[in-house]
Each structure stands twice: as structure tokens, then as C-alpha cells.
Coordinates of C-alpha atoms in Angstrom, one line a residue:
T28 CA -129.2 146.8 40.2
S29 CA -130.2 148.3 43.5
M30 CA -128.8 145.4 45.5
P31 CA -125.6 146.5 47.3
N32 CA -122.5 144.3 46.7
F33 CA -121.8 143.6 50.3
W34 CA -125.4 142.5 51.0
L35 CA -125.5 140.2 48.0
G36 CA -122.1 138.8 49.0
L37 CA -123.3 138.0 52.5
M38 CA -126.4 136.4 51.2
L39 CA -124.4 134.2 48.8
I40 CA -122.1 133.2 51.6
I41 CA -125.0 132.2 53.8
L42 CA -126.7 130.2 51.0
F43 CA -123.9 128.6 49.0
A44 CA -121.1 128.4 51.6
L45 CA -122.8 127.9 54.9
H46 CA -126.1 126.3 54.1
W47 CA -125.3 124.2 51.0
R48 CA -121.5 124.0 51.5
L49 CA -120.8 124.3 47.8
F50 CA -118.1 127.0 47.9
P51 CA -115.6 128.4 50.5
T52 CA -116.7 131.4 52.5
G53 CA -113.7 133.4 51.5
G54 CA -110.0 133.5 50.9
K55 CA -108.0 132.1 48.0
F56 CA -108.4 128.3 47.8
G57 CA -108.5 127.7 44.0
W58 CA -111.1 128.2 41.3
S59 CA -114.0 127.4 43.6
S60 CA -113.2 130.5 45.7
I61 CA -113.6 132.8 42.7
V62 CA -117.2 131.9 42.0
L63 CA -119.0 133.8 44.8
P64 CA -117.0 137.0 44.5
A65 CA -117.4 137.0 40.7
V66 CA -121.1 136.5 41.0
T67 CA -121.3 139.3 43.6
V68 CA -119.4 141.8 41.4
G69 CA -120.9 140.7 38.1
F70 CA -124.6 140.5 39.2
G71 CA -125.3 144.2 39.3
L72 CA -123.1 144.9 36.2
A73 CA -125.0 142.2 34.2
A74 CA -128.3 143.9 35.1
L75 CA -127.0 147.2 33.8
I76 CA -125.7 145.7 30.6
T77 CA -129.0 143.8 30.1
R78 CA -130.9 147.1 30.4
I79 CA -128.7 148.9 28.0
T80 CA -128.8 146.0 25.5
R81 CA -132.6 146.0 25.7
S82 CA -133.0 149.7 25.2
S83 CA -130.4 149.8 22.4
M84 CA -132.1 146.9 20.6
L85 CA -135.5 148.5 20.9
D86 CA -134.1 151.7 19.3
V87 CA -132.5 149.7 16.5
L88 CA -135.5 147.5 15.8
R89 CA -137.6 150.6 15.0
Q90 CA -135.2 151.7 12.2
D91 CA -136.2 151.6 8.5
Y92 CA -133.3 149.3 7.6
M93 CA -134.7 146.6 9.8
T94 CA -137.9 146.7 7.9
T95 CA -136.0 146.6 4.7
A96 CA -134.0 143.5 5.8
R97 CA -137.3 141.8 6.7
A98 CA -138.8 142.8 3.3
K99 CA -135.7 141.3 1.5
G100 CA -136.6 137.9 3.0
C101 CA -134.1 137.6 5.8
S102 CA -135.2 135.4 8.7
E103 CA -136.0 137.0 12.0
K104 CA -132.8 135.5 13.5
Q105 CA -130.7 137.1 10.7
V106 CA -132.4 140.4 11.1
I107 CA -131.8 140.5 14.9
Y108 CA -128.3 139.2 15.0
R109 CA -126.7 140.4 11.8
H110 CA -128.5 143.7 11.3
G111 CA -129.9 144.6 14.7
L112 CA -127.3 143.5 17.3
K113 CA -124.3 144.7 15.2
N114 CA -125.8 148.2 15.1
A115 CA -126.8 148.2 18.7
L116 CA -123.4 147.3 20.0
I117 CA -121.8 150.8 20.3
P118 CA -123.7 151.8 23.5
I119 CA -123.3 148.3 24.9
I120 CA -119.5 148.3 24.3
T121 CA -119.3 151.7 26.0
A122 CA -121.2 150.4 29.0
I123 CA -119.0 147.3 29.2
G124 CA -115.8 149.5 29.0
L125 CA -117.1 151.7 31.8
Q126 CA -118.1 148.7 33.9
M127 CA -114.6 147.1 33.4
S128 CA -113.1 150.1 35.0
L129 CA -115.4 149.8 37.9
V130 CA -114.7 146.1 38.3
I131 CA -111.0 146.7 38.4
T132 CA -111.1 149.7 40.8
G133 CA -114.3 149.5 42.6
S134 CA -114.8 146.0 44.0
V135 CA -113.5 146.9 47.5
L136 CA -116.7 145.8 49.3
A137 CA -116.7 142.4 47.6
E138 CA -113.0 141.9 48.3
T139 CA -113.5 142.7 51.9
V140 CA -116.6 140.5 52.3
F141 CA -114.8 137.5 50.8
S142 CA -111.3 138.2 52.2
W143 CA -110.0 138.2 48.6
P144 CA -106.7 140.0 47.9
G145 CA -107.4 142.6 45.2
I146 CA -106.6 146.1 44.1
G147 CA -109.5 147.7 45.9
R148 CA -108.6 146.0 49.2
L149 CA -104.9 146.9 48.8
V150 CA -105.8 150.6 48.3
Y151 CA -108.2 150.5 51.3
E152 CA -105.6 148.9 53.6
S153 CA -103.0 151.3 52.3
I154 CA -105.2 154.3 53.1
T155 CA -105.9 153.0 56.6
R156 CA -102.2 152.5 57.2
R157 CA -101.3 155.9 55.7
D158 CA -99.0 154.3 53.2
I159 CA -98.7 157.3 50.9
P160 CA -96.4 155.7 48.3
M161 CA -98.6 152.6 47.9
V162 CA -101.8 154.8 47.6
T163 CA -100.1 157.0 45.0
G164 CA -98.8 154.0 43.0
S165 CA -102.2 152.2 43.2
I166 CA -104.0 155.3 41.9
I167 CA -101.5 155.8 39.1
M168 CA -101.8 152.1 38.2
C169 CA -105.6 152.2 38.2
S170 CA -105.5 155.4 36.1
I171 CA -103.3 153.7 33.5
L172 CA -105.6 150.6 33.5
M173 CA -108.6 152.8 32.9
C174 CA -106.9 154.7 30.1
L175 CA -105.9 151.3 28.5
I176 CA -109.5 150.0 28.8
N177 CA -110.8 153.2 27.1
L178 CA -108.3 152.8 24.3
F179 CA -109.3 149.2 23.8
V180 CA -113.0 150.2 23.8
D181 CA -112.2 152.8 21.1
L182 CA -110.4 150.2 19.0
V183 CA -113.3 147.8 19.4
Y184 CA -115.7 150.5 18.1
A185 CA -113.8 150.5 14.8
F186 CA -114.1 146.7 14.5
F187 CA -117.9 146.7 15.0
D188 CA -118.9 149.9 13.3
P189 CA -117.4 150.3 9.8
R190 CA -118.4 154.0 9.7
I191 CA -115.9 154.7 12.4
K192 CA -113.2 152.8 10.6
A193 CA -114.0 154.7 7.3
Q194 CA -113.9 158.0 9.1
Y195 CA -110.2 157.5 10.2
S196 CA -109.1 155.9 6.9
K197 CA -110.0 158.9 4.8
K198 CA -107.0 160.6 3.3
G199 CA -106.7 164.4 3.5

């Protein structure tokens, strides 16, 4: 979590592109050139999602209905996946939604390190060239994308938590 994207990207380039020659150092040369930037951006985000999943599951596992499910004779696998994970998903979905916004708008460093054309790099280059219409359009586009992601996260809440669906389906 504390590892900066640009440092991790440079270390991945040194190991996997220069030392072992498994991937290209940067640019857009097909699917193999996506691997290192994706790992760079996703590594820190995966650590955060893992921490949130762990803390949410620990909270859920202490609940009385988990003990009841075990007492009913459910296997530990059923207790964890059917009862525990389903109830622990709301904070996880929230974190994933917030992280998706950061992936779309905040991967400027990874795009710069890997010479990858992306939204963050476009905004950065537009700011340095003082291209006001492009900066304005990019900010509006990113704002719309973030609103759509938040809408999607709210819709996913209703799918995973029946209490939320029931709250909105009540008639007057």
C-alpha cells in the first residue's frame, strides 16, 4: 500500500522487461504491453481491497447469525461464502467503486512511466501545453465517468443486499 506507483513501475520494468525480457518496457505493442502497467496500478489497489475484505469479514464472522448458521449444520465453506461474504460485500463494493474512479482518473504516474496513452497522461500533457478546452473536456468526462461508476455501485448494492432492494420497493 505504501509503495508509490512510479517506483513499483520502474522496478517491474527493471525486472520483467530489462532483466528477464518478458514484457516490453513501455508503449502500446499489444496485450503483453498491458501487463506491467496493470500490475503497477492494481497492486496497491488490491492491497487496499484485501485489507477492507479482511476487516469486513472479521466483523461479519462475529455476528450471531454466523453462529446460528453453524448450529444449523452448514459447512464452514457455506457459512463463509453464502452467509459471511454476502453480508460483508457492501464495504468491499464501496471501496472497489472508489478505486475504479482512481484507476480511471489517477494513473498519471503509471502512464508516464510506461509511455502508455491514457486519460491521466492526456490531462497532464494538456495542462503543460495550456490547452484549456482539452483540460475542461477531460475534467467533465472524468466527472461523468465517476458519477456513472457511483450509480453503478449503488445499483450493485441492491443486487447484493436485499434490505436495500426492499427499502426502495415499499409503496407509500
